[in-house]
Coordinates of C-alpha atoms and ligand atoms in Angstrom, one line a residue:
M1 CA 4.2 8.7 -13.2
Q2 CA 3.5 5.4 -14.8
Q3 CA 5.2 2.0 -15.0
D4 CA 3.2 -0.8 -16.6
K5 CA -0.2 -0.7 -14.8
I6 CA 1.0 1.4 -11.8
R7 CA -0.1 5.0 -12.0
L8 CA 0.9 7.5 -9.3
V9 CA -0.4 11.1 -9.5
L10 CA 1.8 13.5 -7.5
T11 CA 0.1 16.8 -6.6
S12 CA 1.7 19.9 -5.2
S13 CA 0.5 23.4 -4.8
L14 CA 1.4 26.5 -6.9
Q15 CA 0.6 29.1 -4.3
P16 CA 0.7 29.4 -0.5
G17 CA -2.4 28.5 1.4
G18 CA -5.1 26.3 0.0
E19 CA -6.3 22.8 0.4
I20 CA -3.2 20.9 -0.7
N21 CA -0.9 22.9 1.6
A22 CA -3.2 22.3 4.5
H23 CA -3.2 18.6 3.8
I24 CA 0.6 18.5 3.6
N25 CA 1.0 20.6 6.7
K26 CA -1.2 18.2 8.7
H27 CA -0.1 14.9 7.3
G28 CA 3.1 15.4 5.4
D29 CA 3.2 13.8 2.0
G30 CA 0.9 10.8 1.8
V31 CA -1.8 9.1 -0.1
K32 CA -4.9 11.3 -0.5
V33 CA -6.7 9.5 -3.2
V34 CA -7.0 5.7 -3.9
A35 CA -8.7 5.7 -7.3
L36 CA -10.7 2.6 -8.4
W37 CA -11.6 1.7 -12.0
V38 CA -15.3 1.1 -12.3
D39 CA -17.8 0.3 -15.1
D40 CA -20.2 3.1 -14.0
A41 CA -19.0 5.9 -11.8
R42 CA -22.5 7.3 -11.4
Q43 CA -23.9 4.0 -10.3
S44 CA -20.9 3.4 -7.9
Y45 CA -21.6 6.8 -6.3
I46 CA -25.3 6.2 -5.9
E47 CA -24.8 2.7 -4.5
T48 CA -22.1 3.5 -2.0
T49 CA -23.6 6.8 -0.7
N50 CA -27.0 5.0 -0.4
R51 CA -25.2 2.4 1.8
G52 CA -23.8 5.1 4.1
A53 CA -20.6 6.4 2.4
K54 CA -19.9 10.1 2.9
S55 CA -19.8 11.9 -0.5
Y56 CA -16.4 13.4 -1.5
V57 CA -17.4 14.5 -5.0
E58 CA -20.6 14.0 -7.0
P59 CA -20.2 12.4 -10.5
Y60 CA -18.7 14.8 -13.0
V61 CA -17.5 14.4 -16.6
L62 CA -14.0 15.3 -18.0
E63 CA -13.6 15.5 -21.8
D64 CA -11.0 16.1 -24.4
G65 CA -10.4 15.0 -28.0
E66 CA -9.8 11.4 -26.9
G67 CA -13.2 11.0 -25.3
S68 CA -14.7 11.4 -21.8
V69 CA -14.2 10.1 -18.3
V70 CA -16.8 10.1 -15.5
I71 CA -15.4 10.5 -11.9
S72 CA -17.1 10.4 -8.5
G73 CA -15.8 9.9 -5.0
I74 CA -16.4 9.0 -1.4
H75 CA -14.5 9.4 1.9
T76 CA -12.9 6.5 3.6
Y77 CA -10.6 6.4 6.7
G78 CA -8.9 9.6 7.9
E79 CA -8.8 12.2 5.1
T80 CA -8.3 9.5 2.5
V81 CA -10.8 9.3 -0.3
H82 CA -11.7 6.8 -3.1
L83 CA -12.4 8.1 -6.6
F84 CA -14.4 6.0 -8.9
I85 CA -13.1 6.3 -12.5
E86 CA -15.2 5.2 -15.5
R87 CA -13.0 5.3 -18.6
K88 CA -14.8 3.1 -21.1
D89 CA -15.4 6.0 -23.4
Y90 CA -11.8 7.3 -23.2
S91 CA -8.8 6.4 -25.4
G92 CA -6.2 9.0 -24.2
S93 CA -3.1 8.2 -22.3
F94 CA -4.4 8.9 -18.8
L95 CA -7.2 11.4 -18.2
P96 CA -8.5 14.4 -20.1
G97 CA -6.1 17.3 -19.6
Y98 CA -3.0 15.1 -19.5
K99 CA -0.6 14.6 -22.4
P100 CA 2.3 12.1 -22.7
Y101 CA 5.5 13.6 -21.5
T102 CA 8.6 12.4 -23.4
P103 CA 11.7 14.0 -22.0
K104 CA 15.2 13.3 -23.4
F105 CA 16.2 11.8 -20.0
K106 CA 15.1 8.2 -20.3
V107 CA 14.3 6.2 -17.2
E108 CA 14.4 2.4 -17.7
P109 CA 11.6 0.4 -16.0
T110 CA 12.6 -1.7 -13.0
G111 CA 10.1 -4.5 -13.7
L112 CA 7.3 -3.2 -11.5
K113 CA 3.9 -4.4 -12.9
F114 CA 0.9 -3.4 -10.9
I115 CA -0.3 -2.5 -7.4
D116 CA -0.8 -5.7 -5.5
H117 CA -2.3 -4.2 -2.4
M118 CA -2.6 -1.0 -0.3
V119 CA -2.6 -1.1 3.5
G120 CA -4.6 1.4 5.7
N121 CA -3.6 2.2 9.3
V122 CA -6.6 3.2 11.4
G123 CA -6.9 4.2 15.1
W124 CA -7.4 2.1 18.2
N125 CA -10.3 -0.3 17.9
E126 CA -11.3 1.0 14.5
M127 CA -10.3 -1.9 12.3
N128 CA -13.6 -3.7 12.5
K129 CA -15.5 -0.5 11.8
W130 CA -13.5 0.1 8.6
C131 CA -13.7 -3.6 7.6
E132 CA -17.5 -3.3 7.9
F133 CA -17.4 -0.1 5.8
Y134 CA -15.6 -2.0 3.0
A135 CA -18.1 -4.9 3.4
K136 CA -21.3 -2.9 3.6
V137 CA -20.5 0.1 1.5
M138 CA -18.2 -1.4 -1.1
G139 CA -19.4 -5.0 -1.1
F140 CA -15.9 -6.4 -0.3
A141 CA -15.3 -9.6 1.6
Q142 CA -12.7 -10.5 4.2
L143 CA -9.8 -12.6 2.9
V144 CA -7.7 -13.7 5.9
S145 CA -7.3 -12.6 9.5
F146 CA -4.8 -12.9 12.3
D147 CA -5.0 -11.8 15.8
D148 CA -2.5 -9.6 17.6
K149 CA -0.7 -12.6 19.1
D150 CA 0.3 -13.7 15.6
I151 CA 1.9 -10.5 14.7
S152 CA 3.2 -9.0 17.8
T153 CA 6.7 -8.8 19.0
D154 CA 7.9 -8.1 22.5
F155 CA 7.7 -4.4 21.8
T156 CA 5.0 -3.6 19.3
A157 CA 1.7 -5.1 18.2
L158 CA -1.1 -4.7 15.7
M159 CA -4.2 -6.3 14.4
S160 CA -4.9 -6.7 10.8
K161 CA -7.7 -7.9 8.5
V162 CA -7.8 -7.9 4.7
M163 CA -10.8 -6.8 2.6
S164 CA -11.0 -7.6 -1.1
N165 CA -13.4 -7.1 -3.9
G166 CA -15.2 -9.8 -5.8
N167 CA -12.5 -10.7 -8.4
G168 CA -9.7 -10.3 -5.8
R169 CA -7.8 -7.6 -7.8
I170 CA -8.3 -5.0 -5.0
K171 CA -6.9 -6.0 -1.7
F172 CA -7.0 -3.6 1.3
P173 CA -5.4 -4.9 4.5
I174 CA -6.6 -2.7 7.5
N175 CA -4.3 -2.4 10.5
E176 CA -5.1 -1.1 14.0
P177 CA -2.6 -0.7 16.9
A178 CA -2.6 -3.3 19.7
E179 CA -1.1 -3.1 23.2
G180 CA 2.6 -4.1 23.4
K181 CA 5.4 -3.4 25.8
K182 CA 6.3 -0.3 23.7
K183 CA 4.5 2.0 21.3
S184 CA 2.9 0.2 18.4
Q185 CA 4.3 1.2 15.0
I186 CA 0.7 1.7 13.9
E187 CA 0.2 4.2 16.7
E188 CA 3.5 5.9 15.7
Y189 CA 2.2 6.2 12.1
I190 CA -1.1 7.7 13.3
D191 CA 0.8 10.2 15.6
F192 CA 3.0 11.4 12.8
Y193 CA 0.4 11.3 10.1
N194 CA -2.1 13.0 12.4
G195 CA -4.8 10.4 11.8
A196 CA -5.6 7.3 9.8
G197 CA -4.0 6.9 6.4
V198 CA -2.3 4.6 3.8
Q199 CA 0.7 2.8 5.4
H200 CA 2.1 1.2 2.4
I201 CA 1.7 0.5 -1.3
A202 CA 2.8 -2.9 -2.5
L203 CA 4.1 -3.1 -6.0
A204 CA 4.3 -6.4 -7.8
T205 CA 7.2 -7.7 -9.9
D206 CA 7.9 -11.0 -11.7
N207 CA 11.6 -10.9 -10.7
I208 CA 12.2 -9.4 -7.3
I209 CA 16.0 -9.9 -7.4
E210 CA 16.3 -7.9 -10.7
T211 CA 13.8 -5.2 -9.6
V212 CA 15.3 -4.7 -6.1
T213 CA 18.8 -4.7 -7.5
K214 CA 17.8 -1.9 -9.9
L215 CA 16.0 0.1 -7.2
K216 CA 19.0 -0.1 -4.9
D217 CA 21.3 1.0 -7.7
R218 CA 19.1 4.1 -8.0
G219 CA 19.3 4.9 -4.3
V220 CA 16.1 3.3 -2.9
E221 CA 16.7 2.4 0.7
F222 CA 15.1 -0.8 2.2
L223 CA 14.6 -1.9 5.8
Y224 CA 17.5 -3.8 7.2
V225 CA 16.9 -7.5 7.8
P226 CA 19.2 -9.3 10.2
E227 CA 21.4 -11.9 8.6
S228 CA 20.2 -14.5 11.2
Y229 CA 16.8 -14.3 9.4
Y230 CA 18.3 -16.4 6.6
D231 CA 19.8 -19.1 8.9
T232 CA 16.4 -20.6 9.5
V233 CA 14.2 -19.2 6.7
L234 CA 14.3 -22.3 4.5
E235 CA 13.3 -24.5 7.4
R236 CA 10.2 -22.4 7.7
V237 CA 9.3 -22.0 4.0
G238 CA 10.7 -25.1 2.4
E239 CA 12.2 -25.3 -1.1
I240 CA 12.1 -22.2 -3.3
D241 CA 13.1 -21.7 -7.0
E242 CA 15.6 -18.9 -6.2
E243 CA 19.1 -19.0 -4.8
L244 CA 19.2 -17.9 -1.2
A245 CA 22.4 -15.9 -1.5
P246 CA 21.0 -13.0 -3.7
L247 CA 17.9 -12.8 -1.6
K248 CA 20.0 -12.5 1.5
D249 CA 22.3 -9.9 -0.1
L250 CA 19.3 -7.8 -0.9
G251 CA 17.3 -8.4 2.3
V252 CA 14.3 -10.0 0.6
L253 CA 11.9 -11.8 2.9
I254 CA 10.2 -15.1 2.2
D255 CA 6.9 -16.5 3.4
R256 CA 4.7 -19.5 2.5
D257 CA 1.0 -20.3 2.7
D258 CA -1.1 -23.2 1.6
E259 CA -1.0 -22.2 -2.1
G260 CA 2.7 -21.3 -2.6
Y261 CA 5.3 -18.8 -1.4
L262 CA 6.0 -15.1 -1.8
L263 CA 9.1 -12.9 -1.8
Q264 CA 8.8 -9.4 -0.4
I265 CA 10.8 -6.4 0.8
F266 CA 9.9 -3.1 2.4
T267 CA 11.4 0.3 1.8
K268 CA 12.2 2.7 4.6
P269 CA 9.5 5.4 5.0
V270 CA 9.8 7.5 1.9
L271 CA 9.4 10.8 3.9
D272 CA 11.0 12.4 6.9
R273 CA 8.0 11.4 8.9
P274 CA 7.8 7.7 9.7
T275 CA 4.7 7.3 7.7
M276 CA 4.3 5.9 4.2
F277 CA 6.5 3.3 2.6
F278 CA 6.5 0.9 -0.4
E279 CA 6.7 -2.9 -0.5
I280 CA 8.0 -4.9 -3.5
I281 CA 6.3 -8.3 -3.8
Q282 CA 6.7 -11.3 -6.0
R283 CA 4.0 -14.0 -5.6
K284 CA 4.9 -17.6 -6.4
G285 CA 1.4 -18.9 -5.8
A286 CA 0.9 -17.5 -2.3
K287 CA -2.2 -15.3 -1.9
S288 CA -1.4 -14.1 1.6
F289 CA 0.6 -11.0 2.7
G290 CA 3.7 -12.3 4.5
K291 CA 2.2 -13.0 7.9
G292 CA 5.2 -15.1 8.8
N293 CA 7.4 -12.2 8.0
F294 CA 5.5 -9.7 10.3
K295 CA 7.7 -10.5 13.2
A296 CA 10.9 -10.0 11.2
L297 CA 9.5 -6.9 9.6
F298 CA 8.4 -5.4 13.0
E299 CA 11.7 -6.2 14.6
A300 CA 13.4 -4.3 11.7
I301 CA 10.9 -1.4 12.0
E302 CA 11.5 -1.3 15.8
R303 CA 15.2 -0.9 15.3
E304 CA 14.4 2.1 13.2
Q305 CA 11.9 3.4 15.8
E306 CA 14.5 3.0 18.5
M307 CA 17.0 5.0 16.4
R308 CA 14.3 7.8 16.2
G309 CA 13.8 7.6 19.9
T310 CA 10.0 7.1 19.7
L311 CA 9.8 3.6 21.2
Ligands
FE2_401 FE1 2.0 -5.5 2.4

């Protein structure tokens, strides 16, 4: 599946048993592979495994008439893996073995551009371990941090740090549960996913009102945001280019940092298990992740948790 620079590979199994069924049985649907575009997949493999990464797959070459691709891979948190994709000698549409599919049924794009960030949920007291992994093994640096007081509500809490590569294109926030009065939504995720995994994929758009309107028209369900959120939001974030009314109608959240503001909205978990969900984000200068909205988001998530009876 592709829209602009976003590529999602959906995998299912053809026969009972096997690796994919075992994965789905344990985790439900989820993100197994986070693939990263590299200049040299052999070098990425040697470098990361030398620095302590556990090998997932040694470098191998895929070829067809359009050229060749080198792929290697390492394990990260839970049963999630990173593949390193070297495609400088390839001109095909995706990877060797794939061909463009042009059905009669046409789906119009919704304005989604690229993956802005992907968030990992890890177990109790494991955030720093995995941040160190991204620092030592991948050469990433920490972007911002906030403690659990910043992003806890009366009922749930978490801690979060953001790791990013040199040019800032790859951003991986890492969450761990923190103690609250009730069960942390991170702990709930880990219980239902049976381990650490990707919590959400944030997709960027240049026009969140248009994109979210189209997504809603097609049946995508987003987390409910209380109307009262909008009574005070402009006092918190100051002036914005957009009219408030359509943002309120759609339930789009707003946050500001030193460099600008951002608009964001979260889908409900896309599966029956309360695990993975998507975020739609439009950045207007802000480079952060909506810290000011954490409270509003968690309160919204907690209402859903309460409905499921897992709080
Ligand atoms: Fe996010």
